[in-house]
Coordinates of C-alpha atoms and ligand atoms in Angstrom, one line a residue:
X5 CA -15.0 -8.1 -20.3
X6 CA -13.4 -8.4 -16.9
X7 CA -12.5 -4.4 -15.7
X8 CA -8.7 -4.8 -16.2
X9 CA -8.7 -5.9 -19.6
X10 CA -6.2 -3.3 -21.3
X11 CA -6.6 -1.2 -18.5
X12 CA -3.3 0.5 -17.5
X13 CA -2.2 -0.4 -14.2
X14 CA 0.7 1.3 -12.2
X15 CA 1.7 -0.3 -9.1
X16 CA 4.6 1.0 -6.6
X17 CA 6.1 -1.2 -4.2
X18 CA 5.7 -4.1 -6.7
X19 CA 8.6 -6.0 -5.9
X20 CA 7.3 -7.3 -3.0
X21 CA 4.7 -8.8 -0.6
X22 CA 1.2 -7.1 -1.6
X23 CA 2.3 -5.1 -4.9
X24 CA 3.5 -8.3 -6.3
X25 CA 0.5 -10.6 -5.3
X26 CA -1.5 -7.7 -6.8
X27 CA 0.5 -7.7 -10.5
X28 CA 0.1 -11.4 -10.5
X29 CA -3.8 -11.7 -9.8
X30 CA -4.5 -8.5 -12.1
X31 CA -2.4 -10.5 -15.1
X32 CA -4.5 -13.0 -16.5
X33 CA -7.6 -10.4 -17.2
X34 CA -5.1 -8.8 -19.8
X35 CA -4.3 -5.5 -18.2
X36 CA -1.4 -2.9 -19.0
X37 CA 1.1 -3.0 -16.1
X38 CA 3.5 -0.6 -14.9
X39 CA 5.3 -2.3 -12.2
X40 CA 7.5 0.2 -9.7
X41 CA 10.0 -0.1 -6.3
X42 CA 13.5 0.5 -6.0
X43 CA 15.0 -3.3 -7.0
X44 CA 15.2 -4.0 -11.0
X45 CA 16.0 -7.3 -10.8
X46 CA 13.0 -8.3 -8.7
X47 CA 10.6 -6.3 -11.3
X48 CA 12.1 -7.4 -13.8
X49 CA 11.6 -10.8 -13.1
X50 CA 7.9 -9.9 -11.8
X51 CA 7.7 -8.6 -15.5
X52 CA 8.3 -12.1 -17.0
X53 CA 6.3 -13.5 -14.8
X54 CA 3.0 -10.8 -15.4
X55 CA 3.3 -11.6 -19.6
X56 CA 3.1 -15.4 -19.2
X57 CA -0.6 -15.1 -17.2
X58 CA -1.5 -12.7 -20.1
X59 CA -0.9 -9.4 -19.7
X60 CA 1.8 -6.5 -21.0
X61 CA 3.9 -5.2 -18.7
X62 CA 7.2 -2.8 -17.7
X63 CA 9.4 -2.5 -15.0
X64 CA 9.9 1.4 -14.1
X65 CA 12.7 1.7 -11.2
X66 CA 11.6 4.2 -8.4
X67 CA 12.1 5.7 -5.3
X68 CA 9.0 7.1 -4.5
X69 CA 10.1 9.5 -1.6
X70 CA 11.8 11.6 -4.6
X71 CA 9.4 13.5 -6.7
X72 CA 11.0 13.9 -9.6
X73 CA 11.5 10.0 -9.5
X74 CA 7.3 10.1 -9.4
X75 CA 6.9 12.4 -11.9
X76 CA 9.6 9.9 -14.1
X77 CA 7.1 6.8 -13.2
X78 CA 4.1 8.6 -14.5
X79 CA 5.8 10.0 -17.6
X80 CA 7.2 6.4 -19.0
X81 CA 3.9 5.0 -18.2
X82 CA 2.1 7.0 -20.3
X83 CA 5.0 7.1 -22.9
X84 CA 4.9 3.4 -22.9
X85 CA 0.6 2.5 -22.5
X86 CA -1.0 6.5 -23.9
X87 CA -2.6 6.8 -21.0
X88 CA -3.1 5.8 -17.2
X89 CA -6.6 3.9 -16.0
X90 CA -5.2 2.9 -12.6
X91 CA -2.9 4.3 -10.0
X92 CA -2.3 1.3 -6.7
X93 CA -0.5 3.8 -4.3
X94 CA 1.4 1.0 -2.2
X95 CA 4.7 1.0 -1.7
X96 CA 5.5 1.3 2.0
X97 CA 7.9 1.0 4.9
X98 CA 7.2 0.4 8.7
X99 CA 9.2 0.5 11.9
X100 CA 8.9 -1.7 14.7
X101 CA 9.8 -0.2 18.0
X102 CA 8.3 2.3 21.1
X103 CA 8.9 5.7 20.7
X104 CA 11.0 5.8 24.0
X105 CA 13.1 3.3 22.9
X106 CA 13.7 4.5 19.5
X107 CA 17.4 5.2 19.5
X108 CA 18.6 6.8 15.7
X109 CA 16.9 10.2 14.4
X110 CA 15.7 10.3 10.8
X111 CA 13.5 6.9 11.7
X112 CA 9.9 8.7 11.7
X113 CA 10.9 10.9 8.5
X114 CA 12.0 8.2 6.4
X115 CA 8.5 6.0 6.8
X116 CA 6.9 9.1 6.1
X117 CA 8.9 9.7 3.5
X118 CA 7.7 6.2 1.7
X119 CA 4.2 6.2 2.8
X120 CA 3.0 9.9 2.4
X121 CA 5.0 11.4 0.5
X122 CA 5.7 8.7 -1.7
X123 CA 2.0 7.9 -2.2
X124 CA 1.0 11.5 -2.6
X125 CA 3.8 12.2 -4.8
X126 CA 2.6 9.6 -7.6
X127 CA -1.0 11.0 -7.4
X128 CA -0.2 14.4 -7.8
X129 CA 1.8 13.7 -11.1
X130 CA -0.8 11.0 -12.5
X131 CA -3.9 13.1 -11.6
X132 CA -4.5 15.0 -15.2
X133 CA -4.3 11.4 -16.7
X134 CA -6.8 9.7 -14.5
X135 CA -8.8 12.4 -14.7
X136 CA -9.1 11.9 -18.8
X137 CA -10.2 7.7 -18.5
X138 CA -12.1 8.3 -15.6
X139 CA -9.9 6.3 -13.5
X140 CA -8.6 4.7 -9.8
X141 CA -6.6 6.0 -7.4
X142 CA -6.5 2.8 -4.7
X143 CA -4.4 3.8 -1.8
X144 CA -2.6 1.1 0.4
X145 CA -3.2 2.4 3.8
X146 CA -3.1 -0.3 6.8
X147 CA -5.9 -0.5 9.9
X148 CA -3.0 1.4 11.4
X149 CA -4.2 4.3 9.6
X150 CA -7.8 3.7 11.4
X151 CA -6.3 3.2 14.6
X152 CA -3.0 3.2 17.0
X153 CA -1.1 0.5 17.5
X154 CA 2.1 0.7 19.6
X155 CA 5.7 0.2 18.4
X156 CA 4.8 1.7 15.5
X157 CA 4.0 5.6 16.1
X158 CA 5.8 6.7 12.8
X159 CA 4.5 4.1 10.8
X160 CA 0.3 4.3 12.5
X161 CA 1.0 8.2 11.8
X162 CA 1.9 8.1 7.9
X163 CA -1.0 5.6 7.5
X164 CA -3.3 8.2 9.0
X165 CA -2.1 10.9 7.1
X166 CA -2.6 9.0 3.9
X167 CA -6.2 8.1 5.0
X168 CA -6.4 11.8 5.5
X169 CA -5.0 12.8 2.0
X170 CA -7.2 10.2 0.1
X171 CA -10.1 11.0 2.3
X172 CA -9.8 14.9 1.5
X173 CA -9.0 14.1 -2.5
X174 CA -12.0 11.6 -2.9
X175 CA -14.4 15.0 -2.4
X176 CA -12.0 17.2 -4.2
X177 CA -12.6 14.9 -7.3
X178 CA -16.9 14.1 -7.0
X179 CA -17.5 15.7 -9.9
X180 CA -14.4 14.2 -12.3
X181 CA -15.0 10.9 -12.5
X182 CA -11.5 9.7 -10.8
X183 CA -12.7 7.2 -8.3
X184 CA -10.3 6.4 -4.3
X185 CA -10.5 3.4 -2.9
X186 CA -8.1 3.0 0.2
X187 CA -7.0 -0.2 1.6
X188 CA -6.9 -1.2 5.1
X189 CA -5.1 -4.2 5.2
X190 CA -4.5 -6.1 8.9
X191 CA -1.4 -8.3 9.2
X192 CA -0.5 -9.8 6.2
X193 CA 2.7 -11.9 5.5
X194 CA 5.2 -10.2 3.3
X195 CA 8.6 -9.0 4.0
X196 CA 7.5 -5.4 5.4
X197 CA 8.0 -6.9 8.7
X198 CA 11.3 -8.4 8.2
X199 CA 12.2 -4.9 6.6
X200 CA 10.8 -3.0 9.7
X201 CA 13.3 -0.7 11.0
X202 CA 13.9 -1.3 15.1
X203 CA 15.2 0.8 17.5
X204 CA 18.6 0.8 16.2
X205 CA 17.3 1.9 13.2
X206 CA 18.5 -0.8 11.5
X207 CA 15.8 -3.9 9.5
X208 CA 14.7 -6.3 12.3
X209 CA 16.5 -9.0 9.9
X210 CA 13.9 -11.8 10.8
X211 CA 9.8 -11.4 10.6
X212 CA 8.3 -11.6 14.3
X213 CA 5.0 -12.2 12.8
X214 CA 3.2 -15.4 13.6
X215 CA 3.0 -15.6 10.1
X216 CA 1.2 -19.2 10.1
X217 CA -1.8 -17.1 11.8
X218 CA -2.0 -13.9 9.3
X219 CA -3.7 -13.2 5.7
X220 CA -1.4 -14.1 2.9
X221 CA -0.3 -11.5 0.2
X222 CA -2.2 -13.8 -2.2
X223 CA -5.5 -13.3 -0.4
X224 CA -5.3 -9.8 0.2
X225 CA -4.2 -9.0 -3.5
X226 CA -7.6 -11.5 -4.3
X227 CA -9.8 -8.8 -1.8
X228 CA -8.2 -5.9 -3.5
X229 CA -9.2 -6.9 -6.9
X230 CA -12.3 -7.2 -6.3
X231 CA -12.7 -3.7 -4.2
X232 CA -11.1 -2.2 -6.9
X233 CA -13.0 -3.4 -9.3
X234 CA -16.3 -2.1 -7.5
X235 CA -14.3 1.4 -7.0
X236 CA -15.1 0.8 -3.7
X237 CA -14.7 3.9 -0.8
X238 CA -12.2 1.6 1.5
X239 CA -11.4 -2.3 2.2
X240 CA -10.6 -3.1 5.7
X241 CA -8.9 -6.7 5.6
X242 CA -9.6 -8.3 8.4
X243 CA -13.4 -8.8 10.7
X244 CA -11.6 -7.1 13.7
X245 CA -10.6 -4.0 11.7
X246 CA -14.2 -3.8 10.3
X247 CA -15.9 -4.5 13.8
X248 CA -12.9 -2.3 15.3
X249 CA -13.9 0.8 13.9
X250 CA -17.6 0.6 15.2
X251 CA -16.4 -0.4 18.1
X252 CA -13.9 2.5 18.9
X253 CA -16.7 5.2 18.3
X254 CA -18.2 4.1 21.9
X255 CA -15.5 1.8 23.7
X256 CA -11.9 3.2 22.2
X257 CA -10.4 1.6 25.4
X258 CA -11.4 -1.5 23.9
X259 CA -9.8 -1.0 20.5
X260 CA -6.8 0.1 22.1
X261 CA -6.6 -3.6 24.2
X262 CA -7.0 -5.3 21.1
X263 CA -3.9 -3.2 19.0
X264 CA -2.0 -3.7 22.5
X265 CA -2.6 -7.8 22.2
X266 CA -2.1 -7.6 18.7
X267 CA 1.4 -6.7 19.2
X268 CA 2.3 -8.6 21.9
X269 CA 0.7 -12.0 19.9
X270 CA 2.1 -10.8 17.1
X271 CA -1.0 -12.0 14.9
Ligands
NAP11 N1 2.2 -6.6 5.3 C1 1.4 -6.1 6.2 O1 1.1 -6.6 7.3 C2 0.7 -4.8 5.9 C3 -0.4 -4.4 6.6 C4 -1.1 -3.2 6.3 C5 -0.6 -2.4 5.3 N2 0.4 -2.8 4.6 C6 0.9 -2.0 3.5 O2 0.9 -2.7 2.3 C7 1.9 -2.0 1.4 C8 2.8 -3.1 0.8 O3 3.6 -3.6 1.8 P1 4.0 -5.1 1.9 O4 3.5 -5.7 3.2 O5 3.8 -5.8 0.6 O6 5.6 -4.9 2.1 P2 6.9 -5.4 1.4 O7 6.8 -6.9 1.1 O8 8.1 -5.0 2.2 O9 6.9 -4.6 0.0 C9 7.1 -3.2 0.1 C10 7.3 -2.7 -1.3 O10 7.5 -1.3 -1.3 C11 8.7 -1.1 -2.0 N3 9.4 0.1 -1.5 C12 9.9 0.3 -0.2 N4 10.5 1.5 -0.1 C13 10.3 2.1 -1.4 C14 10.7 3.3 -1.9 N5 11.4 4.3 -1.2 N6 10.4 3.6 -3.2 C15 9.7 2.7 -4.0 N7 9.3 1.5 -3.5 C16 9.6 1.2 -2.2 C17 9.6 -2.3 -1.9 O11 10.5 -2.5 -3.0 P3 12.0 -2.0 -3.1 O12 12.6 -2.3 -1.8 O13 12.5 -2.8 -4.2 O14 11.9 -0.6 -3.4 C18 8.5 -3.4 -2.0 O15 8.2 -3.7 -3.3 C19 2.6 -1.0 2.2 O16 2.1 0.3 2.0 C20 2.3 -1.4 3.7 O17 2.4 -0.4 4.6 C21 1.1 -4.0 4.8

C-alpha cells in the first residue's frame, strides 16, 4: 500500500506554488488532506481538484503567524480525519531586497512571522497527535536556511532558524517515533517570488526569476514525496545545494560567490 493511503495529511501554504504541487501528487495514493493558507477560494478549488485524483480532502483557512489560528488548523483536522499522520510545515513568505536598502520597518518581522513562527506554531499544537500514529513533521526550509544569500537577510534568517528548530526537535523526539524531515528546496517557480516584498515593502508585482531555468513546483512536490516517504533527515533540491554544503565546510568564500551569482542570474 503506497505510504499515504488514508494517511492524514495537513499542509499550510497550500494554495500555492509547492503546497499545492504537493496536495496534487499526494492525491491519487488516497490520503486524508487538510489543505491550509489564508485564500478560500484557492483551497477550495484545490479541494475539488485533490477528490477527483482520489483522495478526501478539506480546506481549513489560516493565518499561520497567529497561534490560536494554528491551534484552529489542528483542532478541525483532527475533528474532521481522528487523528493526524502528517504535518508539511510550508507555508512561507520571502523579501527581496539589501538590508541597506530596505526602506519600511516591520519587513524582517513579518517573514519571520510566516516562516518561524508560523511553522513552529502548527507543530507545537499537532505534536501530542503525531506522537500517537507515529508520524511526520516535514519542514519546508529553503538552501537559504543552509546558507546566505543576499537581498534576502530576513528571509535566509527565518529559514535558518527553522532548520534550527527542526534540527533541535528531531533529537527531542528519538525515542517517540515522530519522524522530521526538512526540505531544502533551491529556486523553484511559484509565485513566492512574485509575492516577495522589496524595499518598499510592497510585492515585487512581477517574478524576476528566470523561471524557464529553475525546478518546477511539480518536480519538487515529486522529490518531496518520495523523501517523505523514506522519513528522510533533509532534502536539498538542487546538485549545487547538496555539493554547496560540503563545499562551504573548507572554501565558504566559494559558496558565498555562487549565492552572490545566483542572485544576480537570478537562476
Ligand atoms: N519557490 C522557491 O523558490 C522556494 C525555494 C526554497 C524554499 N521555498 C519555500 O517553499 C514554501 C512554499 O513556497 P512557494 O514557493 O510555494 O510560495 P508561494 O507560491 O508564494 O506559496 C506560499 C503559500 O504560503 C501561503 N501563505 C503565505 N503567508 C501565509 C500566512 N500568513 N498564513 C498561511 N499561509 C500563508 C500562501 O497562501 P495564502 O496567500 O493564500 O495564505 C501560499 O499558499 C515556502 O516556505 C518557501 O519559503 C520556496
Amino acid at each position: 500500500m503506497p505510504a499515504f493511503t488514508d494517511n492524514v495529511v495537513i499542509i499550510t501554504g497550500a494554495s500555492e506554488g509547492i503546497g499545492r504541487a504537493l496536495a496534487l501528487a499526494l492525491a491519487p495514493q488516497g490520503p486524508k488532506l487538510v489543505v491550509s493558507a489564508r485564500s478560500r477560494e484557492r483551497l477550495e478549488s484545490l479541494v475539488q481538484e485533490c477528490r477527483s485524483l482520489g483522495a478526501e480532502a478539506i480546506a481549513v483557512a489560516t493565518d499561520v503567524t497567529d497561534e490560536k489560528q494554528c491551534r484552529e488548523l489542528i483542532r478541525k483536522a483532527v475533528a474532521a480525519f481522528g487523528r493526524i499522520d502528517t504535518l508539511v510545515a510550508n507555508a512561507g513568505a520571502t523579501m527581496w531586497t539589501r538590508l541597506d536598502e530596505l526602506e519600511q520597518e516591520g519587513v524582517l518581522e513579518s517573514v519571520m512571522a510566516v516562516n518561524y513562527f508560523g511553522a513552529a506554531y502548527c507543530t507545537r499544537a499537532a505534536l501530542p497527535y503525531l506522537k500517537q500514529t507515529s508520524g511526520r513533521i516535514v519542514a519546508v526550509a529553503s538552501v537559504a536556511g543552509l546558507t546566505g544569500v543576499p537581498e534576502r537577510t530576513g528571509y535566509s534568517a527565518s529559514k535558518h532558524a527553522m532548520v534550527g528548530f527542526f534540527d533541535s526537535l528531531r533529537i527531542e523526539l528519538a525515542d517517540s517515533g515522530v519522524t522530521v524531515t526538512v526540505i531544502a528546496p533551491d529556486f523553484v517557480v511559484s509565485q513566492i517570488h512574485r509575492r516577495a516584498i522589496g524595499a518598499d515593502g510592497q510585492p515585487l508585482g512581477e517574478s524576476p526569476m528566470q523561471e524557464s531555468k529553475i525546478m518546477t513546483a511539480e518536480e519538487c512536490a515529486s522529490l518531496m514525496v518520495r523523501a517523505m516517504e523514506k522519513r528522510k533527515r533533509l532534502l536539498i533540491t538542487s546538485l549545487r545545494g547538496r555539493v554547496g554544503r560540503w563545499f562551504k565546510l573548507f572554501a565558504p568564500g566559494l559558496i558565498d560567490r555562487i549565492a552572490s551569482r545566483a542572485i544576480r542570474q537570478r537562476h
